[in-house]
Amino acid sequence: MPPRVNPSERQRRLGAELRRLRTRARMSGDDVGALLDADRTRVSHIEAGRVDVPRNGLYKLLRAFGCDDGPLFDALMDMAHDRGKGWWDEFRDVVAPVGCDLAELEFRSTDIRMHEPLFVPGLLQTADYARAVIAESEGDARRVDRFVAFRLARQRVLTAELPVTFRVIVHEAALHAQIGGPRTMRRQLLRLIEAARLPNVTVQVFPFEAGAYSSYSSSFGIFAGAVPELATVILEQPLDSVFLRDGGHIDEYARMFERLSELALAPVDPEAPPESHDSRDSLSLIQHVMYKL
């Protein structure tokens, strides 16, 4: 089969990890080619995610790279032979490949940490809020409906049988933005409080008085599973998203998230009695903004 033109993020992630392991083992592309009976060009395609590796070939590579039996070995074997099909495929008529990559990454993660300085993140958006955001860049009503349905479908990871752990830090500016009007914003702020009742969801607000650190760090998400080596950072941008797979970058963003969490207000706790709010916290700030609308 010819090389893929647009490999999925899962395929690119597998290729990048194979390249990392090969480099760590101090093996050349020619060494890998000899193991697989392939030329250097095919090896390059494998490491770019454009070509699959047969199961027995991958087994040989991982053994040659010194990747012993364990979680990483099993995860790479699963990634290589996962067809990548899921509920997101039904939305490929309107959703770009990067959107489907995001949905697949959310679906396969066990832990997501997200910082959002301008909007309520997609996993916590109401239908009306999502519609107001999407309509700003999409004029076709039918496509807007499809995009909204896609965004809401992504949220099922929060209530699945084995739900993802989701920690989110939202800047206070996102609470004040008049997206969709006062009624839509009131319902959206209430949704933040309701979501925080889920045992796997933590919501914090980064207040204006905490300074400029939040704006410097921009919007990002850290997606992790059972294998730390396969964590991914996503930087959301207006026209596209950037996927970072390097361990150094992931560690830096993890430290950045923890610093944001330290500076942010205490997490939303809807079950806490009113008298416990003797100091400003995320819940009291959300309620304050909501009642002013």
PDB file of C-alpha atoms in Angstrom:
ATOM      1  CA  MET A   1       0.000   0.000   0.000  1.00  0.00           C
ATOM      2  CA  PRO A   2       1.220   3.552  -0.728  1.00  0.00           C
ATOM      3  CA  PRO A   3       2.173   5.766   2.236  1.00  0.00           C
ATOM      4  CA  ARG A   4      -0.666   7.678   3.905  1.00  0.00           C
ATOM      5  CA  VAL A   5      -0.891  11.353   3.067  1.00  0.00           C
ATOM      6  CA  ASN A   6      -2.548  12.312   6.364  1.00  0.00           C
ATOM      7  CA  PRO A   7      -1.772   9.823   9.149  1.00  0.00           C
ATOM      8  CA  SER A   8      -3.815  10.131  12.327  1.00  0.00           C
ATOM      9  CA  GLU A   9      -2.302  11.449  15.537  1.00  0.00           C
ATOM     10  CA  ARG A  10      -2.273   7.901  16.940  1.00  0.00           C
ATOM     11  CA  GLN A  11      -0.246   6.723  13.943  1.00  0.00           C
ATOM     12  CA  ARG A  12       2.126   9.687  14.166  1.00  0.00           C
ATOM     13  CA  ARG A  13       2.500   9.123  17.923  1.00  0.00           C
ATOM     14  CA  LEU A  14       3.442   5.477  17.397  1.00  0.00           C
ATOM     15  CA  GLY A  15       6.008   6.408  14.759  1.00  0.00           C
ATOM     16  CA  ALA A  16       7.526   9.101  16.966  1.00  0.00           C
ATOM     17  CA  GLU A  17       7.866   6.645  19.856  1.00  0.00           C
ATOM     18  CA  LEU A  18       9.548   4.083  17.624  1.00  0.00           C
ATOM     19  CA  ARG A  19      11.993   6.750  16.481  1.00  0.00           C
ATOM     20  CA  ARG A  20      12.691   7.709  20.122  1.00  0.00           C
ATOM     21  CA  LEU A  21      13.330   4.100  21.090  1.00  0.00           C
ATOM     22  CA  ARG A  22      15.565   3.534  18.043  1.00  0.00           C
ATOM     23  CA  THR A  23      17.618   6.620  18.896  1.00  0.00           C
ATOM     24  CA  ARG A  24      17.920   5.543  22.528  1.00  0.00           C
ATOM     25  CA  ALA A  25      19.152   2.127  21.350  1.00  0.00           C
ATOM     26  CA  ARG A  26      21.681   3.884  19.075  1.00  0.00           C
ATOM     27  CA  MET A  27      20.439   2.077  16.006  1.00  0.00           C
ATOM     28  CA  SER A  28      20.370   3.574  12.525  1.00  0.00           C
ATOM     29  CA  GLY A  29      17.617   3.530   9.950  1.00  0.00           C
ATOM     30  CA  ASP A  30      19.619   0.958   8.039  1.00  0.00           C
ATOM     31  CA  ASP A  31      19.724  -1.274  11.134  1.00  0.00           C
ATOM     32  CA  VAL A  32      15.933  -1.136  11.371  1.00  0.00           C
ATOM     33  CA  GLY A  33      15.629  -1.765   7.640  1.00  0.00           C
ATOM     34  CA  ALA A  34      17.720  -4.904   7.966  1.00  0.00           C
ATOM     35  CA  LEU A  35      15.425  -6.198  10.723  1.00  0.00           C
ATOM     36  CA  LEU A  36      12.312  -5.545   8.640  1.00  0.00           C
ATOM     37  CA  ASP A  37      13.804  -6.381   5.253  1.00  0.00           C
ATOM     38  CA  ALA A  38      12.914  -2.831   4.176  1.00  0.00           C
ATOM     39  CA  ASP A  39      14.788   0.136   2.714  1.00  0.00           C
ATOM     40  CA  ARG A  40      15.549   3.420   4.514  1.00  0.00           C
ATOM     41  CA  THR A  41      12.610   5.160   2.834  1.00  0.00           C
ATOM     42  CA  ARG A  42      10.120   2.673   4.279  1.00  0.00           C
ATOM     43  CA  VAL A  43      11.677   3.042   7.721  1.00  0.00           C
ATOM     44  CA  SER A  44      11.262   6.807   7.423  1.00  0.00           C
ATOM     45  CA  HIS A  45       7.585   6.331   6.501  1.00  0.00           C
ATOM     46  CA  ILE A  46       7.089   4.029   9.506  1.00  0.00           C
ATOM     47  CA  GLU A  47       8.544   6.614  11.885  1.00  0.00           C
ATOM     48  CA  ALA A  48       6.315   9.304  10.372  1.00  0.00           C
ATOM     49  CA  GLY A  49       3.197   7.171  10.827  1.00  0.00           C
ATOM     50  CA  ARG A  50       2.627   6.915   7.080  1.00  0.00           C
ATOM     51  CA  VAL A  51       3.138   3.138   6.909  1.00  0.00           C
ATOM     52  CA  ASP A  52       2.087   0.374   9.322  1.00  0.00           C
ATOM     53  CA  VAL A  53       4.437  -2.187  10.834  1.00  0.00           C
ATOM     54  CA  PRO A  54       3.378  -5.864  10.722  1.00  0.00           C
ATOM     55  CA  ARG A  55       2.831  -7.326  14.190  1.00  0.00           C
ATOM     56  CA  ASN A  56       5.818  -9.648  13.994  1.00  0.00           C
ATOM     57  CA  GLY A  57       7.955  -6.792  12.646  1.00  0.00           C
ATOM     58  CA  LEU A  58       6.965  -4.508  15.511  1.00  0.00           C
ATOM     59  CA  TYR A  59       7.735  -7.282  17.994  1.00  0.00           C
ATOM     60  CA  LYS A  60      11.247  -7.577  16.517  1.00  0.00           C
ATOM     61  CA  LEU A  61      11.785  -3.824  16.655  1.00  0.00           C
ATOM     62  CA  LEU A  62      10.697  -3.430  20.270  1.00  0.00           C
ATOM     63  CA  ARG A  63      12.909  -6.318  21.328  1.00  0.00           C
ATOM     64  CA  ALA A  64      15.861  -4.858  19.402  1.00  0.00           C
ATOM     65  CA  PHE A  65      15.223  -1.438  20.975  1.00  0.00           C
ATOM     66  CA  GLY A  66      15.371  -2.938  24.457  1.00  0.00           C
ATOM     67  CA  CYS A  67      11.685  -2.373  25.183  1.00  0.00           C
ATOM     68  CA  ASP A  68      10.890  -5.178  27.632  1.00  0.00           C
ATOM     69  CA  ASP A  69       7.515  -6.712  28.400  1.00  0.00           C
ATOM     70  CA  GLY A  70       5.386  -4.284  30.340  1.00  0.00           C
ATOM     71  CA  PRO A  71       2.866  -1.424  29.953  1.00  0.00           C
ATOM     72  CA  LEU A  72       4.824   0.443  27.251  1.00  0.00           C
ATOM     73  CA  PHE A  73       5.410  -2.702  25.173  1.00  0.00           C
ATOM     74  CA  ASP A  74       1.719  -3.646  25.382  1.00  0.00           C
ATOM     75  CA  ALA A  75       0.551  -0.098  24.637  1.00  0.00           C
ATOM     76  CA  LEU A  76       2.694   0.164  21.494  1.00  0.00           C
ATOM     77  CA  MET A  77       1.507  -3.205  20.230  1.00  0.00           C
ATOM     78  CA  ASP A  78      -2.097  -2.109  20.796  1.00  0.00           C
ATOM     79  CA  MET A  79      -1.529   1.256  19.078  1.00  0.00           C
ATOM     80  CA  ALA A  80      -0.021  -0.445  16.049  1.00  0.00           C
ATOM     81  CA  HIS A  81      -2.958  -2.759  15.517  1.00  0.00           C
ATOM     82  CA  ASP A  82      -5.795  -0.500  16.582  1.00  0.00           C
ATOM     83  CA  ARG A  83      -7.895   0.376  13.531  1.00  0.00           C
ATOM     84  CA  GLY A  84      -8.599   3.791  15.022  1.00  0.00           C
ATOM     85  CA  LYS A  85     -12.323   3.511  14.408  1.00  0.00           C
ATOM     86  CA  GLY A  86     -14.797   5.059  16.813  1.00  0.00           C
ATOM     87  CA  TRP A  87     -17.945   7.124  17.167  1.00  0.00           C
ATOM     88  CA  TRP A  88     -16.068  10.161  15.767  1.00  0.00           C
ATOM     89  CA  ASP A  89     -15.996   8.582  12.303  1.00  0.00           C
ATOM     90  CA  GLU A  90     -19.643   9.474  11.741  1.00  0.00           C
ATOM     91  CA  PHE A  91     -18.688  13.167  11.914  1.00  0.00           C
ATOM     92  CA  ARG A  92     -15.872  13.134   9.356  1.00  0.00           C
ATOM     93  CA  ASP A  93     -18.200  14.813   6.860  1.00  0.00           C
ATOM     94  CA  VAL A  94     -17.821  18.093   8.789  1.00  0.00           C
ATOM     95  CA  VAL A  95     -15.047  17.634  11.355  1.00  0.00           C
ATOM     96  CA  ALA A  96     -11.429  18.051  10.219  1.00  0.00           C
ATOM     97  CA  PRO A  97      -8.965  15.201  10.899  1.00  0.00           C
ATOM     98  CA  VAL A  98      -7.425  17.150  13.782  1.00  0.00           C
ATOM     99  CA  GLY A  99     -10.846  17.241  15.476  1.00  0.00           C
ATOM    100  CA  CYS A 100     -11.241  13.488  15.139  1.00  0.00           C
ATOM    101  CA  ASP A 101      -7.689  13.056  16.467  1.00  0.00           C
ATOM    102  CA  LEU A 102      -8.696  15.092  19.515  1.00  0.00           C
ATOM    103  CA  ALA A 103     -11.814  12.987  20.092  1.00  0.00           C
ATOM    104  CA  GLU A 104      -9.816   9.756  19.789  1.00  0.00           C
ATOM    105  CA  LEU A 105      -7.157  11.087  22.159  1.00  0.00           C
ATOM    106  CA  GLU A 106      -9.815  12.044  24.733  1.00  0.00           C
ATOM    107  CA  PHE A 107     -11.425   8.627  24.361  1.00  0.00           C
ATOM    108  CA  ARG A 108      -8.136   6.799  24.982  1.00  0.00           C
ATOM    109  CA  SER A 109      -6.918   8.999  27.858  1.00  0.00           C
ATOM    110  CA  THR A 110      -7.354   8.248  31.535  1.00  0.00           C
ATOM    111  CA  ASP A 111      -6.319  11.720  32.726  1.00  0.00           C
ATOM    112  CA  ILE A 112      -6.797  15.131  31.106  1.00  0.00           C
ATOM    113  CA  ARG A 113      -5.518  18.435  32.479  1.00  0.00           C
ATOM    114  CA  MET A 114      -6.595  21.566  30.660  1.00  0.00           C
ATOM    115  CA  HIS A 115      -6.023  25.292  30.932  1.00  0.00           C
ATOM    116  CA  GLU A 116      -8.372  27.619  29.057  1.00  0.00           C
ATOM    117  CA  PRO A 117      -7.982  31.419  29.343  1.00  0.00           C
ATOM    118  CA  LEU A 118     -10.715  32.573  26.941  1.00  0.00           C
ATOM    119  CA  PHE A 119     -13.525  29.991  26.703  1.00  0.00           C
ATOM    120  CA  VAL A 120     -15.192  27.302  28.714  1.00  0.00           C
ATOM    121  CA  PRO A 121     -13.508  24.096  27.422  1.00  0.00           C
ATOM    122  CA  GLY A 122     -15.446  21.943  24.975  1.00  0.00           C
ATOM    123  CA  LEU A 123     -15.852  19.039  27.402  1.00  0.00           C
ATOM    124  CA  LEU A 124     -17.931  21.291  29.687  1.00  0.00           C
ATOM    125  CA  GLN A 125     -19.843  23.405  27.168  1.00  0.00           C
ATOM    126  CA  THR A 126     -23.633  23.473  26.986  1.00  0.00           C
ATOM    127  CA  ALA A 127     -25.268  23.035  23.582  1.00  0.00           C
ATOM    128  CA  ASP A 128     -26.267  26.720  23.395  1.00  0.00           C
ATOM    129  CA  TYR A 129     -22.794  27.937  24.375  1.00  0.00           C
ATOM    130  CA  ALA A 130     -21.155  25.596  21.861  1.00  0.00           C
ATOM    131  CA  ARG A 131     -23.560  26.759  19.166  1.00  0.00           C
ATOM    132  CA  ALA A 132     -22.761  30.418  19.840  1.00  0.00           C
ATOM    133  CA  VAL A 133     -19.016  29.750  19.651  1.00  0.00           C
ATOM    134  CA  ILE A 134     -19.187  27.613  16.501  1.00  0.00           C
ATOM    135  CA  ALA A 135     -21.587  29.947  14.673  1.00  0.00           C
ATOM    136  CA  GLU A 136     -18.934  32.684  14.766  1.00  0.00           C
ATOM    137  CA  SER A 137     -16.840  30.766  12.236  1.00  0.00           C
ATOM    138  CA  GLU A 138     -19.428  28.552  10.496  1.00  0.00           C
ATOM    139  CA  GLY A 139     -22.391  30.028   8.657  1.00  0.00           C
ATOM    140  CA  ASP A 140     -24.143  26.874   7.461  1.00  0.00           C
ATOM    141  CA  ALA A 141     -26.860  25.955   9.985  1.00  0.00           C
ATOM    142  CA  ARG A 142     -26.719  22.227   9.221  1.00  0.00           C
ATOM    143  CA  ARG A 143     -22.980  22.129   9.725  1.00  0.00           C
ATOM    144  CA  VAL A 144     -23.319  24.058  12.961  1.00  0.00           C
ATOM    145  CA  ASP A 145     -25.769  21.421  14.204  1.00  0.00           C
ATOM    146  CA  ARG A 146     -23.291  18.675  13.316  1.00  0.00           C
ATOM    147  CA  PHE A 147     -20.412  20.444  15.045  1.00  0.00           C
ATOM    148  CA  VAL A 148     -22.498  20.938  18.181  1.00  0.00           C
ATOM    149  CA  ALA A 149     -23.503  17.265  18.182  1.00  0.00           C
ATOM    150  CA  PHE A 150     -19.837  16.293  17.822  1.00  0.00           C
ATOM    151  CA  ARG A 151     -18.802  18.503  20.736  1.00  0.00           C
ATOM    152  CA  LEU A 152     -21.515  17.097  22.988  1.00  0.00           C
ATOM    153  CA  ALA A 153     -20.599  13.520  22.002  1.00  0.00           C
ATOM    154  CA  ARG A 154     -17.017  14.165  23.132  1.00  0.00           C
ATOM    155  CA  GLN A 155     -18.341  14.870  26.626  1.00  0.00           C
ATOM    156  CA  ARG A 156     -19.337  11.236  27.119  1.00  0.00           C
ATOM    157  CA  VAL A 157     -15.802  10.495  28.320  1.00  0.00           C
ATOM    158  CA  LEU A 158     -16.731  12.262  31.580  1.00  0.00           C
ATOM    159  CA  THR A 159     -19.606   9.883  32.362  1.00  0.00           C
ATOM    160  CA  ALA A 160     -18.395   6.640  30.756  1.00  0.00           C
ATOM    161  CA  GLU A 161     -18.186   3.396  32.697  1.00  0.00           C
ATOM    162  CA  LEU A 162     -14.503   4.172  33.243  1.00  0.00           C
ATOM    163  CA  PRO A 163     -14.573   7.979  33.090  1.00  0.00           C
ATOM    164  CA  VAL A 164     -11.537  10.117  32.397  1.00  0.00           C
ATOM    165  CA  THR A 165     -10.175  12.205  35.268  1.00  0.00           C
ATOM    166  CA  PHE A 166     -10.599  15.821  34.160  1.00  0.00           C
ATOM    167  CA  ARG A 167      -8.949  18.810  35.827  1.00  0.00           C
ATOM    168  CA  VAL A 168      -9.622  22.183  34.251  1.00  0.00           C
ATOM    169  CA  ILE A 169      -8.494  25.718  35.056  1.00  0.00           C
ATOM    170  CA  VAL A 170     -10.633  28.416  33.468  1.00  0.00           C
ATOM    171  CA  HIS A 171      -9.633  32.084  33.537  1.00  0.00           C
ATOM    172  CA  GLU A 172     -12.107  34.509  35.079  1.00  0.00           C
ATOM    173  CA  ALA A 173     -12.236  36.317  31.726  1.00  0.00           C
ATOM    174  CA  ALA A 174     -14.041  33.314  30.216  1.00  0.00           C
ATOM    175  CA  LEU A 175     -16.778  33.667  32.832  1.00  0.00           C
ATOM    176  CA  HIS A 176     -17.471  37.296  31.915  1.00  0.00           C
ATOM    177  CA  ALA A 177     -17.478  36.832  28.119  1.00  0.00           C
ATOM    178  CA  GLN A 178     -20.986  37.435  26.745  1.00  0.00           C
ATOM    179  CA  ILE A 179     -21.136  34.391  24.476  1.00  0.00           C
ATOM    180  CA  GLY A 180     -24.685  33.738  23.311  1.00  0.00           C
ATOM    181  CA  GLY A 181     -26.148  36.338  25.675  1.00  0.00           C
ATOM    182  CA  PRO A 182     -26.925  36.427  29.429  1.00  0.00           C
ATOM    183  CA  ARG A 183     -29.285  33.436  29.454  1.00  0.00           C
ATOM    184  CA  THR A 184     -26.788  31.195  27.657  1.00  0.00           C
ATOM    185  CA  MET A 185     -23.995  32.332  29.957  1.00  0.00           C
ATOM    186  CA  ARG A 186     -26.033  31.728  33.120  1.00  0.00           C
ATOM    187  CA  ARG A 187     -26.761  28.173  32.001  1.00  0.00           C
ATOM    188  CA  GLN A 188     -23.127  27.674  31.058  1.00  0.00           C
ATOM    189  CA  LEU A 189     -21.889  28.831  34.455  1.00  0.00           C
ATOM    190  CA  LEU A 190     -24.419  26.568  36.127  1.00  0.00           C
ATOM    191  CA  ARG A 191     -23.082  23.708  33.987  1.00  0.00           C
ATOM    192  CA  LEU A 192     -19.594  24.317  35.426  1.00  0.00           C
ATOM    193  CA  ILE A 193     -20.985  23.903  38.925  1.00  0.00           C
ATOM    194  CA  GLU A 194     -22.975  20.794  37.982  1.00  0.00           C
ATOM    195  CA  ALA A 195     -19.958  19.187  36.279  1.00  0.00           C
ATOM    196  CA  ALA A 196     -17.890  19.690  39.429  1.00  0.00           C
ATOM    197  CA  ARG A 197     -20.278  17.321  41.232  1.00  0.00           C
ATOM    198  CA  LEU A 198     -18.802  14.464  39.214  1.00  0.00           C
ATOM    199  CA  PRO A 199     -16.110  12.751  41.309  1.00  0.00           C
ATOM    200  CA  ASN A 200     -13.730  12.722  38.345  1.00  0.00           C
ATOM    201  CA  VAL A 201     -14.058  16.447  37.477  1.00  0.00           C
ATOM    202  CA  THR A 202     -12.209  19.325  39.159  1.00  0.00           C
ATOM    203  CA  VAL A 203     -12.950  22.925  38.156  1.00  0.00           C
ATOM    204  CA  GLN A 204     -10.807  25.871  39.230  1.00  0.00           C
ATOM    205  CA  VAL A 205     -11.030  29.542  38.288  1.00  0.00           C
ATOM    206  CA  PHE A 206      -7.920  31.658  37.723  1.00  0.00           C
ATOM    207  CA  PRO A 207      -8.939  35.119  39.008  1.00  0.00           C
ATOM    208  CA  PHE A 208      -7.925  38.468  37.552  1.00  0.00           C
ATOM    209  CA  GLU A 209      -6.021  39.415  40.704  1.00  0.00           C
ATOM    210  CA  ALA A 210      -3.723  36.386  40.379  1.00  0.00           C
ATOM    211  CA  GLY A 211      -1.762  38.239  37.704  1.00  0.00           C
ATOM    212  CA  ALA A 212      -0.554  37.573  34.188  1.00  0.00           C
ATOM    213  CA  TYR A 213       0.746  34.006  34.493  1.00  0.00           C
ATOM    214  CA  SER A 214      -2.385  32.514  32.954  1.00  0.00           C
ATOM    215  CA  SER A 215      -2.208  34.644  29.814  1.00  0.00           C
ATOM    216  CA  TYR A 216       1.442  33.738  29.256  1.00  0.00           C
ATOM    217  CA  SER A 217       0.682  30.028  29.321  1.00  0.00           C
ATOM    218  CA  SER A 218      -2.119  30.284  26.739  1.00  0.00           C
ATOM    219  CA  SER A 219      -4.556  27.394  26.051  1.00  0.00           C
ATOM    220  CA  PHE A 220      -3.276  23.839  26.393  1.00  0.00           C
ATOM    221  CA  GLY A 221      -4.294  20.328  27.366  1.00  0.00           C
ATOM    222  CA  ILE A 222      -2.260  17.418  28.727  1.00  0.00           C
ATOM    223  CA  PHE A 223      -3.587  13.974  27.787  1.00  0.00           C
ATOM    224  CA  ALA A 224      -2.221  10.933  29.593  1.00  0.00           C
ATOM    225  CA  GLY A 225      -2.989   7.236  29.814  1.00  0.00           C
ATOM    226  CA  ALA A 226      -1.625   4.288  31.742  1.00  0.00           C
ATOM    227  CA  VAL A 227       1.798   4.749  30.102  1.00  0.00           C
ATOM    228  CA  PRO A 228       3.512   8.087  30.958  1.00  0.00           C
ATOM    229  CA  GLU A 229       5.809   7.859  27.921  1.00  0.00           C
ATOM    230  CA  LEU A 230       2.816   8.201  25.588  1.00  0.00           C
ATOM    231  CA  ALA A 231       1.355  11.399  27.068  1.00  0.00           C
ATOM    232  CA  THR A 232       0.563  14.229  24.641  1.00  0.00           C
ATOM    233  CA  VAL A 233       0.186  17.996  24.940  1.00  0.00           C
ATOM    234  CA  ILE A 234      -2.192  19.865  22.644  1.00  0.00           C
ATOM    235  CA  LEU A 235      -1.814  23.589  22.015  1.00  0.00           C
ATOM    236  CA  GLU A 236      -5.047  24.951  20.577  1.00  0.00           C
ATOM    237  CA  GLN A 237      -4.709  27.662  17.933  1.00  0.00           C
ATOM    238  CA  PRO A 238      -7.341  29.518  15.857  1.00  0.00           C
ATOM    239  CA  LEU A 239      -6.749  27.591  12.620  1.00  0.00           C
ATOM    240  CA  ASP A 240      -5.227  24.346  13.866  1.00  0.00           C
ATOM    241  CA  SER A 241      -3.867  22.513  16.899  1.00  0.00           C
ATOM    242  CA  VAL A 242      -0.279  21.521  17.638  1.00  0.00           C
ATOM    243  CA  PHE A 243       0.475  18.106  19.169  1.00  0.00           C
ATOM    244  CA  LEU A 244       3.617  17.886  21.322  1.00  0.00           C
ATOM    245  CA  ARG A 245       5.006  14.422  22.082  1.00  0.00           C
ATOM    246  CA  ASP A 246       8.450  15.163  23.501  1.00  0.00           C
ATOM    247  CA  GLY A 247       8.814  14.189  27.154  1.00  0.00           C
ATOM    248  CA  GLY A 248      10.607  17.435  27.998  1.00  0.00           C
ATOM    249  CA  HIS A 249       7.737  19.524  26.650  1.00  0.00           C
ATOM    250  CA  ILE A 250       5.180  17.405  28.490  1.00  0.00           C
ATOM    251  CA  ASP A 251       7.063  17.820  31.782  1.00  0.00           C
ATOM    252  CA  GLU A 252       7.232  21.595  31.280  1.00  0.00           C
ATOM    253  CA  TYR A 253       3.499  21.866  30.653  1.00  0.00           C
ATOM    254  CA  ALA A 254       2.777  19.624  33.639  1.00  0.00           C
ATOM    255  CA  ARG A 255       4.786  21.991  35.846  1.00  0.00           C
ATOM    256  CA  MET A 256       2.990  24.946  34.278  1.00  0.00           C
ATOM    257  CA  PHE A 257      -0.385  23.396  35.044  1.00  0.00           C
ATOM    258  CA  GLU A 258       0.556  22.774  38.678  1.00  0.00           C
ATOM    259  CA  ARG A 259       1.684  26.390  39.021  1.00  0.00           C
ATOM    260  CA  LEU A 260      -1.607  27.577  37.537  1.00  0.00           C
ATOM    261  CA  SER A 261      -3.456  25.361  39.987  1.00  0.00           C
ATOM    262  CA  GLU A 262      -1.528  26.856  42.910  1.00  0.00           C
ATOM    263  CA  LEU A 263      -2.377  30.412  41.807  1.00  0.00           C
ATOM    264  CA  ALA A 264      -6.026  29.656  40.998  1.00  0.00           C
ATOM    265  CA  LEU A 265      -8.864  29.742  43.503  1.00  0.00           C
ATOM    266  CA  ALA A 266      -9.835  26.631  45.449  1.00  0.00           C
ATOM    267  CA  PRO A 267     -11.791  24.112  43.309  1.00  0.00           C
ATOM    268  CA  VAL A 268     -15.558  24.249  42.932  1.00  0.00           C
ATOM    269  CA  ASP A 269     -17.230  22.169  45.652  1.00  0.00           C
ATOM    270  CA  PRO A 270     -21.018  22.374  45.174  1.00  0.00           C
ATOM    271  CA  GLU A 271     -21.622  20.201  48.234  1.00  0.00           C
ATOM    272  CA  ALA A 272     -19.768  22.486  50.655  1.00  0.00           C
ATOM    273  CA  PRO A 273     -22.028  24.340  53.147  1.00  0.00           C
ATOM    274  CA  PRO A 274     -22.318  28.131  52.673  1.00  0.00           C
ATOM    275  CA  GLU A 275     -20.478  28.848  55.925  1.00  0.00           C
ATOM    276  CA  SER A 276     -17.386  27.103  54.567  1.00  0.00           C
ATOM    277  CA  HIS A 277     -16.868  29.903  52.038  1.00  0.00           C
ATOM    278  CA  ASP A 278     -15.072  32.188  54.465  1.00  0.00           C
ATOM    279  CA  SER A 279     -12.596  33.079  51.729  1.00  0.00           C
ATOM    280  CA  ARG A 280     -12.977  33.548  47.988  1.00  0.00           C
ATOM    281  CA  ASP A 281     -13.090  30.306  46.022  1.00  0.00           C
ATOM    282  CA  SER A 282     -14.000  29.166  42.513  1.00  0.00           C
ATOM    283  CA  LEU A 283     -17.627  28.426  43.386  1.00  0.00           C
ATOM    284  CA  SER A 284     -18.290  31.805  44.976  1.00  0.00           C
ATOM    285  CA  LEU A 285     -16.736  33.614  42.010  1.00  0.00           C
ATOM    286  CA  ILE A 286     -18.803  31.657  39.468  1.00  0.00           C
ATOM    287  CA  GLN A 287     -21.973  32.332  41.468  1.00  0.00           C
ATOM    288  CA  HIS A 288     -21.092  36.028  41.744  1.00  0.00           C
ATOM    289  CA  VAL A 289     -20.681  36.361  37.983  1.00  0.00           C
ATOM    290  CA  MET A 290     -23.805  34.287  37.316  1.00  0.00           C
ATOM    291  CA  TYR A 291     -26.034  36.407  39.561  1.00  0.00           C
ATOM    292  CA  LYS A 292     -24.810  39.623  37.904  1.00  0.00           C
ATOM    293  CA  LEU A 293     -25.959  38.487  34.449  1.00  0.00           C
TER     294      LEU A 293
END
